[in-house]
Amino acid sequence: MNTPSDEAGVVAAIDDARASNTPLRVIGNDSKAAMLRPVQAARTLSTAGLTGITLHAPKELIVSARAGTTMAELAAVVLSENQHIICEPPDLTALLGGASAPTLGGAVAANLSGPRRVAWGAMRDHVMGIRAVNGSGEVIRSGGRVLKNVTGLDLCKLLTGSHGTLAVMTEITLKVLPVPERRATLVLRGLDPVRAVAALSKALGSPYAVSGAAHLPADAAARVPALAWANAAVTLARIEDFAPSVAYRSGRLRDELRMFGDAELLDDGVSQSVWASVRDALPLVGLEGAVWRVSVRPSAGPAVAAAVEAAGCTWFMDWGGGLIWIAGPADAATHAAISRAAGSGTFTLLRAPDALRTAVAVVPPEPAPLARLSRAVKASFDPAFILNPGRIHAGL
Amino acid sequence: MIAQPPPRQNVLDRRDVLIDGLRGLLPPTGVISEALRLKPYESDGLSAYRQVPLAVVLPETTEQVAAVMQYCHREGIRVVPRGAGTSLSGGALPMEDAIVLGLMRMNAILDIDYHDRCAVVQAGVTNIGITQAVQERGFFYAPDPSSQLACMIGGNVNMNSGGAHCLRYGVTANNLLGLKIVTAQGEIVDIGGAHLDAAGYDWLGLLTGSEGQLAVVTEVTVRILRSPEGARAMLAAFTGNEIAGQCVDAIIGSGIIPVALEFMDRPAIHACEAFAHAGYPLDAEAMLIIEVEGSEAEQDDLLGRIRDICNRFEPISLKVSQSPEESLAIWKGRKGAFGAVGRISPDYLCMDGTIPTSRLPEVLRRIGEMSAAFGLQVANIFHAGDGNLHPLIMFDANDPESFHKAETFGADILRLCVEVGGCLTGEHGVGVEKRDLMGVQFTEAELNQQRRIKTAFDPDWTLNANKVFPLLSAA
């Protein structure tokens, strides 16, 4: 495995791979190896050696770091200025069975966002600048270190979520925001998925700036220590802000949700623990089989839940019902049921044995014009198709 | 005159035949070819640049757009998409051999879903039209560019438009869920939908802000948000740019993210006050307009915290609005800034760079030096929270030398923005205006990477070939 310690080393590794027409498996700390399709490549290029914060300008809400910096280190550095990474990226190490700490490069390459996504945007919404090396060994920058930038095509968004198939990111600049002073969570107990999503929709459609909206059926709630007391399905709505605002809004929201039951109020500490569990998909950790994420319009969430439950899967919902986390049998029939249930939404196979994820489409196949564009855009970055071949789609 | 790519002679030679062909694809009033009626389309919000197009087509459906694109693809006709024509960077400037593809007749709101908090609208719906359609239920569409009364959502998508409130709500890209596009080859493709974060490449993110280079946008699925309970503004004026900048830092540093944080320098304060009589302090060097949201009590709490912070910087004026009417008065001058500058100068260029906010005092000082050197007045308006700077350069368009100086001054300001770590454009786009400055910000390898993406979508460079990228000498 090649783990260069600077960008020039990444360029050299790519130049060498291209000259010898050798595909590269591109990784950070390899904590997401179980995701998507396995990459068949003779060599591995890791960005884990590119570490360190390169710029931290808290007053400008900006932090830059090399791609191999761990998310834990980055989070600690921004927390030292009482700021946080806005989209609340999950740490899926336990879920995916990875042994090592996720890196910034990996989190961005996978566009992973947590519960706050529903109110504050995805990882891709907060990537302000990227340095990367394309498949021709050229250093490409996009964006920069300012919050507002429409100069040229937005390669930051294109590279975010591209899973290392277009270019190898070496340095990333994120927007950050102040950590809210206080958090509180309203908990409704015993709702079925349809009523739960209706309640979450009402919460998210309220003026009270709800920043987390999840529903855990009873079995999922029972696996979260901080929710075990509920002994029932739980529907969660979070409010984060200055303390007086949190007190006021949680009271008002409680009144507005009265038709769904009498909401309990979780305090700051318990809220943090509960949302960390939702973020990292704790209700699915330790379950056998495969893991999927499905994203649909929130009102379609309950139907997805019903369909996957009928297929023998365990699930819970985030993003107001729009994100359904699923664990179930690692077989093609279950995968087919889940991809059908996703309908016009989207799905990602997050964890499965190599045999399954080699055999099926791990994300929805694209219609012909988009598949053609995917291929042409891939070729525009990586003409020899050496970077993470087949990671997202077979043959790409 | 701005340089244009060499026209395709075989298109110019066949003009009448090609226009007949386009007429066959569209409703009877859908093709404009008479010289007098083409005139209004010769320029957009950057009126210094003009070019009458070959023809204008006004489709009413996505299928008609697809038919036009297929035809243009087959016949080698260049296409310039256009919404309301409010671009300040020449984003809709025609070419002699190009048709203008106007989306303004596609102005229907197709679906509003309050449960899933999204709306599907055609490209020609105005920005304010979306908010107007949902406000009776207490919702709004967040991005609010100054041109929001006129500008259309299709143009907003293509320019990734911002506004005064993006510090809190983000820009267009952060408020979209899906698009219906027509490719350069005339295929209709749906991107995204009502769900978040489609797997695969982020086509939605790439297309947003692509300035009509990659595809034609015909429908947009936007997120709609519930309006806050209320909003209120305050005004704080200071004796210097540095001290106002320190105050901005202190507000952000305290953990407060106001929904708007606007900075005006002395010339801007004077111009706006003379125009709007908003009660701005004329002895101030710099002024901030700060807006917060929430219930009355929440507004009081936040404005109280901000007032305490401002007081640490010895403001010469501090006015906390006590009512929506007073907030409106505070905003009135700022929102009338363009008209205000238009009143004291026959013409002005509205520039749009972004800088790291910490460099503001230095950048304003150097802009002041340039202003003296060029002999042209400039007023600066700054979205202080996100670093987006709008210098308004005043000149006289009837004097060619004055216009040339203004252009050079503007380009020098944008070079300065890049030099201090910022960028050429924060929200107006590159268009034709900043096309030839792209080399200041990007290396040739970076520009070529972007050009190859353009080619992947549009192999014949049919779409907007005169924008964004410096013209290749071979072109």
Short mmCIF file of N, CA and C in Angstrom, two decimals, chain B residues 47-97:
data_model
loop_
_atom_site.label_atom_id
_atom_site.label_comp_id
_atom_site.label_asym_id
_atom_site.label_seq_id
_atom_site.Cartn_x
_atom_site.Cartn_y
_atom_site.Cartn_z
N SER B 47 -25.84 45.81 -19.39
CA SER B 47 -26.30 46.35 -20.67
C SER B 47 -25.17 46.96 -21.50
N ALA B 48 -23.96 46.99 -20.95
CA ALA B 48 -22.84 47.54 -21.72
C ALA B 48 -22.50 46.65 -22.92
N TYR B 49 -22.86 45.37 -22.81
CA TYR B 49 -22.54 44.44 -23.90
C TYR B 49 -23.83 44.10 -24.65
N ARG B 50 -23.77 44.15 -25.97
CA ARG B 50 -24.97 43.91 -26.78
C ARG B 50 -24.64 43.08 -28.00
N GLN B 51 -25.57 42.21 -28.36
CA GLN B 51 -25.47 41.47 -29.62
C GLN B 51 -26.86 40.95 -29.96
N VAL B 52 -27.36 41.32 -31.12
CA VAL B 52 -28.66 40.80 -31.54
C VAL B 52 -28.49 39.34 -31.93
N PRO B 53 -29.38 38.46 -31.44
CA PRO B 53 -29.25 37.04 -31.78
C PRO B 53 -29.82 36.73 -33.16
N LEU B 54 -29.59 35.49 -33.58
CA LEU B 54 -30.15 34.99 -34.84
C LEU B 54 -31.68 35.02 -34.78
N ALA B 55 -32.21 34.55 -33.65
CA ALA B 55 -33.66 34.50 -33.43
C ALA B 55 -33.88 34.24 -31.96
N VAL B 56 -35.12 34.42 -31.52
CA VAL B 56 -35.49 34.08 -30.15
C VAL B 56 -36.60 33.04 -30.22
N VAL B 57 -36.47 31.98 -29.44
CA VAL B 57 -37.56 31.00 -29.38
C VAL B 57 -38.12 30.98 -27.95
N LEU B 58 -39.44 30.82 -27.86
CA LEU B 58 -40.12 30.89 -26.57
C LEU B 58 -40.99 29.65 -26.38
N PRO B 59 -40.38 28.53 -26.00
CA PRO B 59 -41.14 27.30 -25.82
C PRO B 59 -42.06 27.39 -24.59
N GLU B 60 -43.08 26.54 -24.61
CA GLU B 60 -44.05 26.53 -23.50
C GLU B 60 -44.02 25.21 -22.72
N THR B 61 -43.32 24.22 -23.25
CA THR B 61 -43.25 22.93 -22.57
C THR B 61 -41.83 22.39 -22.65
N THR B 62 -41.53 21.45 -21.75
CA THR B 62 -40.22 20.78 -21.80
C THR B 62 -40.05 20.05 -23.12
N GLU B 63 -41.14 19.48 -23.65
CA GLU B 63 -41.05 18.75 -24.91
C GLU B 63 -40.65 19.69 -26.04
N GLN B 64 -41.19 20.91 -26.02
CA GLN B 64 -40.80 21.88 -27.05
C GLN B 64 -39.32 22.27 -26.90
N VAL B 65 -38.87 22.42 -25.66
CA VAL B 65 -37.44 22.70 -25.44
C VAL B 65 -36.61 21.57 -26.04
N ALA B 66 -37.04 20.33 -25.79
CA ALA B 66 -36.30 19.17 -26.29
C ALA B 66 -36.27 19.17 -27.81
N ALA B 67 -37.42 19.52 -28.43
CA ALA B 67 -37.47 19.54 -29.90
C ALA B 67 -36.52 20.61 -30.44
N VAL B 68 -36.49 21.76 -29.77
CA VAL B 68 -35.59 22.84 -30.22
C VAL B 68 -34.13 22.40 -30.07
N MET B 69 -33.82 21.77 -28.94
CA MET B 69 -32.43 21.36 -28.71
C MET B 69 -32.01 20.26 -29.71
N GLN B 70 -32.93 19.35 -30.00
CA GLN B 70 -32.60 18.32 -31.00
C GLN B 70 -32.31 18.96 -32.35
N TYR B 71 -33.14 19.92 -32.69
CA TYR B 71 -32.99 20.61 -33.97
C TYR B 71 -31.66 21.36 -34.02
N CYS B 72 -31.37 22.09 -32.95
CA CYS B 72 -30.14 22.88 -32.91
C CYS B 72 -28.91 21.97 -32.93
N HIS B 73 -29.03 20.83 -32.25
CA HIS B 73 -27.94 19.86 -32.23
C HIS B 73 -27.68 19.36 -33.66
N ARG B 74 -28.78 19.06 -34.35
CA ARG B 74 -28.66 18.51 -35.71
C ARG B 74 -28.11 19.57 -36.67
N GLU B 75 -28.57 20.80 -36.51
CA GLU B 75 -28.23 21.85 -37.48
C GLU B 75 -26.99 22.66 -37.08
N GLY B 76 -26.44 22.36 -35.91
CA GLY B 76 -25.24 23.09 -35.49
C GLY B 76 -25.50 24.53 -35.07
N ILE B 77 -26.70 24.79 -34.53
CA ILE B 77 -27.04 26.15 -34.10
C ILE B 77 -26.69 26.32 -32.63
N ARG B 78 -26.00 27.38 -32.30
CA ARG B 78 -25.68 27.66 -30.90
C ARG B 78 -26.93 28.15 -30.17
N VAL B 79 -26.93 27.92 -28.85
CA VAL B 79 -28.11 28.24 -28.04
C VAL B 79 -27.67 29.03 -26.80
N VAL B 80 -28.37 30.12 -26.54
CA VAL B 80 -28.15 30.91 -25.32
C VAL B 80 -29.44 30.87 -24.49
N PRO B 81 -29.46 30.09 -23.41
CA PRO B 81 -30.67 30.06 -22.57
C PRO B 81 -30.84 31.38 -21.83
N ARG B 82 -32.09 31.75 -21.59
CA ARG B 82 -32.37 33.03 -20.93
C ARG B 82 -33.61 32.91 -20.06
N GLY B 83 -33.55 33.47 -18.87
CA GLY B 83 -34.73 33.55 -18.02
C GLY B 83 -35.32 34.93 -18.14
N ALA B 84 -35.16 35.74 -17.07
CA ALA B 84 -35.70 37.10 -17.10
C ALA B 84 -34.69 38.11 -17.65
N GLY B 85 -33.46 37.65 -17.91
CA GLY B 85 -32.46 38.57 -18.44
C GLY B 85 -31.95 39.55 -17.41
N THR B 86 -31.89 39.13 -16.14
CA THR B 86 -31.43 40.04 -15.09
C THR B 86 -29.96 39.83 -14.73
N SER B 87 -29.27 38.97 -15.47
CA SER B 87 -27.86 38.69 -15.13
C SER B 87 -27.04 39.96 -15.10
N LEU B 88 -26.18 40.07 -14.09
CA LEU B 88 -25.28 41.21 -13.98
C LEU B 88 -23.91 40.89 -14.55
N SER B 89 -23.73 39.68 -15.07
CA SER B 89 -22.43 39.30 -15.61
C SER B 89 -22.53 38.99 -17.11
N GLY B 90 -23.65 39.32 -17.72
CA GLY B 90 -23.81 39.04 -19.14
C GLY B 90 -24.10 37.57 -19.42
N GLY B 91 -24.73 36.90 -18.47
CA GLY B 91 -24.99 35.47 -18.61
C GLY B 91 -25.94 35.12 -19.74
N ALA B 92 -26.71 36.11 -20.22
CA ALA B 92 -27.65 35.84 -21.31
C ALA B 92 -27.27 36.62 -22.57
N LEU B 93 -26.00 37.07 -22.66
CA LEU B 93 -25.58 37.82 -23.86
C LEU B 93 -25.63 36.89 -25.08
N PRO B 94 -26.38 37.28 -26.12
CA PRO B 94 -26.47 36.41 -27.30
C PRO B 94 -25.18 36.39 -28.12
N MET B 95 -25.18 35.53 -29.13
CA MET B 95 -24.18 35.55 -30.19
C MET B 95 -24.93 35.73 -31.50
N GLU B 96 -24.22 36.24 -32.49
CA GLU B 96 -24.84 36.54 -33.78
C GLU B 96 -25.46 35.29 -34.41
N ASP B 97 -24.81 34.14 -34.20
CA ASP B 97 -25.26 32.91 -34.85
C ASP B 97 -26.04 32.01 -33.88
#
